[in-house]
Amino acid sequence: SSDLKDLAKKITIALFLGACSTISLYYFKKYFLAFLSAVEKELPVVEYVTFDFFLVGIGLFCISILMLGTYETILKKPPNTLFHKTLLYFLVGSFVFALSEPIIARYSVDYFLSKKGYSLCLDEKVYLVGGVPTYYYSKDQSLCESGQFDE
């Protein structure tokens, strides 16, 4: 009975991590394609939400935990193999990536949009939409000054 409960617990955790990674990567892809579409259509205002870029790191981190957990607990492989060490590096790397990627993306987006003729609206102020830092870029500074960021 305890083995069955233990197996149910492992399956539940695996399903949760799988769902977490799938949902995170799905929403990142959805946002990223919408972002690229807004730039391609040359919309007057383009929005950059830092959390949306954080999702790709979260998705990779959940996948790495799932892979490591599967390797160690379900497959019961010894932890001293090269593959296990590679999984550990992937776990640590994905965690660091999850924390640093929104910052790196912020400056990459800034550079990319400046090449397309956009400039950051109200550089001294970061908008918090639902507590998440959000940056608006526009080709028309009068839109920035008016605060009208509806796309």
PDB file of C-alpha atoms in Angstrom:
ATOM      1  CA  SER A   1       0.000   0.000   0.000  1.00  0.00           C
ATOM      2  CA  SER A   2       2.837   2.422   0.827  1.00  0.00           C
ATOM      3  CA  ASP A   3       4.550   1.509  -2.474  1.00  0.00           C
ATOM      4  CA  LEU A   4       1.347   2.363  -4.298  1.00  0.00           C
ATOM      5  CA  LYS A   5       1.069   5.710  -2.479  1.00  0.00           C
ATOM      6  CA  ASP A   6       4.720   6.433  -3.265  1.00  0.00           C
ATOM      7  CA  LEU A   7       4.179   5.663  -6.941  1.00  0.00           C
ATOM      8  CA  ALA A   8       1.038   7.851  -7.007  1.00  0.00           C
ATOM      9  CA  LYS A   9       3.022  10.693  -5.441  1.00  0.00           C
ATOM     10  CA  LYS A  10       5.800  10.345  -8.050  1.00  0.00           C
ATOM     11  CA  ILE A  11       3.289  10.289 -10.893  1.00  0.00           C
ATOM     12  CA  THR A  12       1.508  13.353  -9.503  1.00  0.00           C
ATOM     13  CA  ILE A  13       4.777  15.284  -9.262  1.00  0.00           C
ATOM     14  CA  ALA A  14       5.776  14.208 -12.780  1.00  0.00           C
ATOM     15  CA  LEU A  15       2.385  15.298 -14.159  1.00  0.00           C
ATOM     16  CA  PHE A  16       2.634  18.644 -12.357  1.00  0.00           C
ATOM     17  CA  LEU A  17       6.137  19.319 -13.696  1.00  0.00           C
ATOM     18  CA  GLY A  18       5.110  18.223 -17.173  1.00  0.00           C
ATOM     19  CA  ALA A  19       2.086  20.527 -17.085  1.00  0.00           C
ATOM     20  CA  CYS A  20       4.174  23.389 -15.689  1.00  0.00           C
ATOM     21  CA  SER A  21       6.761  23.098 -18.439  1.00  0.00           C
ATOM     22  CA  THR A  22       4.174  22.676 -21.197  1.00  0.00           C
ATOM     23  CA  ILE A  23       2.064  25.633 -20.070  1.00  0.00           C
ATOM     24  CA  SER A  24       5.112  27.867 -19.537  1.00  0.00           C
ATOM     25  CA  LEU A  25       6.599  27.125 -22.941  1.00  0.00           C
ATOM     26  CA  TYR A  26       3.196  27.408 -24.648  1.00  0.00           C
ATOM     27  CA  TYR A  27       2.520  30.874 -23.202  1.00  0.00           C
ATOM     28  CA  PHE A  28       6.052  32.032 -23.954  1.00  0.00           C
ATOM     29  CA  LYS A  29       5.647  30.938 -27.584  1.00  0.00           C
ATOM     30  CA  LYS A  30       2.242  32.612 -27.791  1.00  0.00           C
ATOM     31  CA  TYR A  31       3.568  35.895 -26.375  1.00  0.00           C
ATOM     32  CA  PHE A  32       6.770  35.833 -28.422  1.00  0.00           C
ATOM     33  CA  LEU A  33       4.882  35.277 -31.691  1.00  0.00           C
ATOM     34  CA  ALA A  34       2.468  38.105 -30.782  1.00  0.00           C
ATOM     35  CA  PHE A  35       5.448  40.348 -30.004  1.00  0.00           C
ATOM     36  CA  LEU A  36       7.091  39.560 -33.359  1.00  0.00           C
ATOM     37  CA  SER A  37       3.765  40.067 -35.136  1.00  0.00           C
ATOM     38  CA  ALA A  38       3.344  43.511 -33.521  1.00  0.00           C
ATOM     39  CA  VAL A  39       6.811  44.505 -34.725  1.00  0.00           C
ATOM     40  CA  GLU A  40       6.225  43.065 -38.205  1.00  0.00           C
ATOM     41  CA  LYS A  41       2.918  44.957 -38.521  1.00  0.00           C
ATOM     42  CA  GLU A  42       4.707  48.083 -37.263  1.00  0.00           C
ATOM     43  CA  LEU A  43       2.076  48.755 -34.619  1.00  0.00           C
ATOM     44  CA  PRO A  44       2.397  52.218 -33.074  1.00  0.00           C
ATOM     45  CA  VAL A  45       3.092  50.716 -29.630  1.00  0.00           C
ATOM     46  CA  VAL A  46       4.881  47.456 -28.817  1.00  0.00           C
ATOM     47  CA  GLU A  47       4.702  45.988 -25.321  1.00  0.00           C
ATOM     48  CA  TYR A  48       7.501  44.027 -23.635  1.00  0.00           C
ATOM     49  CA  VAL A  49       6.436  42.134 -20.508  1.00  0.00           C
ATOM     50  CA  THR A  50       9.394  40.749 -18.549  1.00  0.00           C
ATOM     51  CA  PHE A  51       7.403  37.877 -17.057  1.00  0.00           C
ATOM     52  CA  ASP A  52       6.603  36.466 -20.485  1.00  0.00           C
ATOM     53  CA  PHE A  53      10.302  35.989 -21.176  1.00  0.00           C
ATOM     54  CA  PHE A  54      10.735  34.478 -17.702  1.00  0.00           C
ATOM     55  CA  LEU A  55       8.360  31.679 -18.747  1.00  0.00           C
ATOM     56  CA  VAL A  56      10.868  30.028 -21.097  1.00  0.00           C
ATOM     57  CA  GLY A  57      13.342  29.678 -18.216  1.00  0.00           C
ATOM     58  CA  ILE A  58      10.650  28.284 -15.922  1.00  0.00           C
ATOM     59  CA  GLY A  59       9.638  25.778 -18.602  1.00  0.00           C
ATOM     60  CA  LEU A  60      13.215  24.562 -19.055  1.00  0.00           C
ATOM     61  CA  PHE A  61      13.718  24.384 -15.285  1.00  0.00           C
ATOM     62  CA  CYS A  62      10.588  22.227 -14.862  1.00  0.00           C
ATOM     63  CA  ILE A  63      11.731  19.950 -17.692  1.00  0.00           C
ATOM     64  CA  SER A  64      15.149  19.553 -16.064  1.00  0.00           C
ATOM     65  CA  ILE A  65      13.609  18.633 -12.690  1.00  0.00           C
ATOM     66  CA  LEU A  66      11.321  16.158 -14.445  1.00  0.00           C
ATOM     67  CA  MET A  67      14.229  14.563 -16.327  1.00  0.00           C
ATOM     68  CA  LEU A  68      16.425  14.360 -13.234  1.00  0.00           C
ATOM     69  CA  GLY A  69      13.590  12.957 -11.114  1.00  0.00           C
ATOM     70  CA  THR A  70      12.711  10.386 -13.752  1.00  0.00           C
ATOM     71  CA  TYR A  71      16.338   9.348 -14.057  1.00  0.00           C
ATOM     72  CA  GLU A  72      16.893   8.984 -10.315  1.00  0.00           C
ATOM     73  CA  THR A  73      13.581   7.749  -8.899  1.00  0.00           C
ATOM     74  CA  ILE A  74      11.669   6.042 -11.666  1.00  0.00           C
ATOM     75  CA  LEU A  75      14.512   4.533 -13.697  1.00  0.00           C
ATOM     76  CA  LYS A  76      16.598   4.062 -10.498  1.00  0.00           C
ATOM     77  CA  LYS A  77      19.857   4.784 -12.321  1.00  0.00           C
ATOM     78  CA  PRO A  78      23.056   5.353 -10.322  1.00  0.00           C
ATOM     79  CA  PRO A  79      23.805   9.048  -9.695  1.00  0.00           C
ATOM     80  CA  ASN A  80      27.492   8.846 -10.626  1.00  0.00           C
ATOM     81  CA  THR A  81      27.151   8.613 -14.407  1.00  0.00           C
ATOM     82  CA  LEU A  82      28.055  11.220 -16.994  1.00  0.00           C
ATOM     83  CA  PHE A  83      24.399  11.505 -18.021  1.00  0.00           C
ATOM     84  CA  HIS A  84      23.401  12.255 -14.416  1.00  0.00           C
ATOM     85  CA  LYS A  85      26.045  14.973 -14.177  1.00  0.00           C
ATOM     86  CA  THR A  86      24.808  16.409 -17.463  1.00  0.00           C
ATOM     87  CA  LEU A  87      21.265  16.501 -16.068  1.00  0.00           C
ATOM     88  CA  LEU A  88      22.539  18.318 -12.964  1.00  0.00           C
ATOM     89  CA  TYR A  89      24.312  20.893 -15.138  1.00  0.00           C
ATOM     90  CA  PHE A  90      21.108  21.318 -17.144  1.00  0.00           C
ATOM     91  CA  LEU A  91      19.158  21.822 -13.887  1.00  0.00           C
ATOM     92  CA  VAL A  92      21.539  24.494 -12.576  1.00  0.00           C
ATOM     93  CA  GLY A  93      21.895  26.097 -16.014  1.00  0.00           C
ATOM     94  CA  SER A  94      18.147  26.300 -16.543  1.00  0.00           C
ATOM     95  CA  PHE A  95      17.708  27.889 -13.107  1.00  0.00           C
ATOM     96  CA  VAL A  96      20.352  30.524 -13.833  1.00  0.00           C
ATOM     97  CA  PHE A  97      18.829  31.032 -17.292  1.00  0.00           C
ATOM     98  CA  ALA A  98      15.347  31.498 -15.767  1.00  0.00           C
ATOM     99  CA  LEU A  99      16.681  34.276 -13.536  1.00  0.00           C
ATOM    100  CA  SER A 100      18.896  36.018 -16.088  1.00  0.00           C
ATOM    101  CA  GLU A 101      16.924  35.597 -19.313  1.00  0.00           C
ATOM    102  CA  PRO A 102      14.373  38.404 -18.681  1.00  0.00           C
ATOM    103  CA  ILE A 103      17.250  40.821 -18.058  1.00  0.00           C
ATOM    104  CA  ILE A 104      19.163  39.712 -21.147  1.00  0.00           C
ATOM    105  CA  ALA A 105      15.955  39.787 -23.202  1.00  0.00           C
ATOM    106  CA  ARG A 106      15.167  43.300 -21.964  1.00  0.00           C
ATOM    107  CA  TYR A 107      18.342  44.696 -23.479  1.00  0.00           C
ATOM    108  CA  SER A 108      18.069  42.517 -26.594  1.00  0.00           C
ATOM    109  CA  VAL A 109      14.502  43.720 -27.157  1.00  0.00           C
ATOM    110  CA  ASP A 110      15.630  47.311 -26.614  1.00  0.00           C
ATOM    111  CA  TYR A 111      18.381  46.923 -29.222  1.00  0.00           C
ATOM    112  CA  PHE A 112      16.132  45.051 -31.677  1.00  0.00           C
ATOM    113  CA  LEU A 113      13.324  47.601 -31.448  1.00  0.00           C
ATOM    114  CA  SER A 114      15.667  50.582 -31.702  1.00  0.00           C
ATOM    115  CA  LYS A 115      16.897  49.156 -35.025  1.00  0.00           C
ATOM    116  CA  LYS A 116      13.250  49.060 -36.152  1.00  0.00           C
ATOM    117  CA  GLY A 117      12.725  52.740 -35.245  1.00  0.00           C
ATOM    118  CA  TYR A 118      11.047  52.266 -31.865  1.00  0.00           C
ATOM    119  CA  SER A 119      12.101  54.043 -28.704  1.00  0.00           C
ATOM    120  CA  LEU A 120      11.305  53.281 -25.087  1.00  0.00           C
ATOM    121  CA  CYS A 121       8.424  55.260 -23.650  1.00  0.00           C
ATOM    122  CA  LEU A 122       9.154  57.038 -20.394  1.00  0.00           C
ATOM    123  CA  ASP A 123      12.511  55.442 -19.762  1.00  0.00           C
ATOM    124  CA  GLU A 124      12.609  56.651 -16.181  1.00  0.00           C
ATOM    125  CA  LYS A 125       9.437  54.794 -15.236  1.00  0.00           C
ATOM    126  CA  VAL A 126       8.715  51.087 -15.434  1.00  0.00           C
ATOM    127  CA  TYR A 127       5.026  50.297 -15.711  1.00  0.00           C
ATOM    128  CA  LEU A 128       3.776  47.598 -13.401  1.00  0.00           C
ATOM    129  CA  VAL A 129       0.910  45.721 -15.000  1.00  0.00           C
ATOM    130  CA  GLY A 130      -0.310  43.289 -12.372  1.00  0.00           C
ATOM    131  CA  GLY A 131       2.981  43.790 -10.494  1.00  0.00           C
ATOM    132  CA  VAL A 132       5.051  42.715 -13.523  1.00  0.00           C
ATOM    133  CA  PRO A 133       7.518  45.169 -15.095  1.00  0.00           C
ATOM    134  CA  THR A 134       6.212  46.157 -18.515  1.00  0.00           C
ATOM    135  CA  TYR A 135       7.990  48.325 -21.056  1.00  0.00           C
ATOM    136  CA  TYR A 136       6.332  50.140 -23.937  1.00  0.00           C
ATOM    137  CA  TYR A 137       8.075  51.100 -27.145  1.00  0.00           C
ATOM    138  CA  SER A 138       6.707  53.464 -29.765  1.00  0.00           C
ATOM    139  CA  LYS A 139       7.726  55.077 -33.035  1.00  0.00           C
ATOM    140  CA  ASP A 140       5.597  58.107 -32.116  1.00  0.00           C
ATOM    141  CA  GLN A 141       6.763  59.895 -28.980  1.00  0.00           C
ATOM    142  CA  SER A 142       3.436  61.749 -28.712  1.00  0.00           C
ATOM    143  CA  LEU A 143       1.840  58.391 -27.881  1.00  0.00           C
ATOM    144  CA  CYS A 144       4.432  57.938 -25.159  1.00  0.00           C
ATOM    145  CA  GLU A 145       3.755  61.385 -23.711  1.00  0.00           C
ATOM    146  CA  SER A 146      -0.013  60.840 -23.750  1.00  0.00           C
ATOM    147  CA  GLY A 147       0.341  57.488 -21.952  1.00  0.00           C
ATOM    148  CA  GLN A 148      -1.979  55.844 -24.480  1.00  0.00           C
ATOM    149  CA  PHE A 149      -0.546  52.358 -24.797  1.00  0.00           C
ATOM    150  CA  ASP A 150      -3.539  50.516 -26.201  1.00  0.00           C
ATOM    151  CA  GLU A 151      -2.404  48.424 -29.148  1.00  0.00           C
TER     152      GLU A 151
END
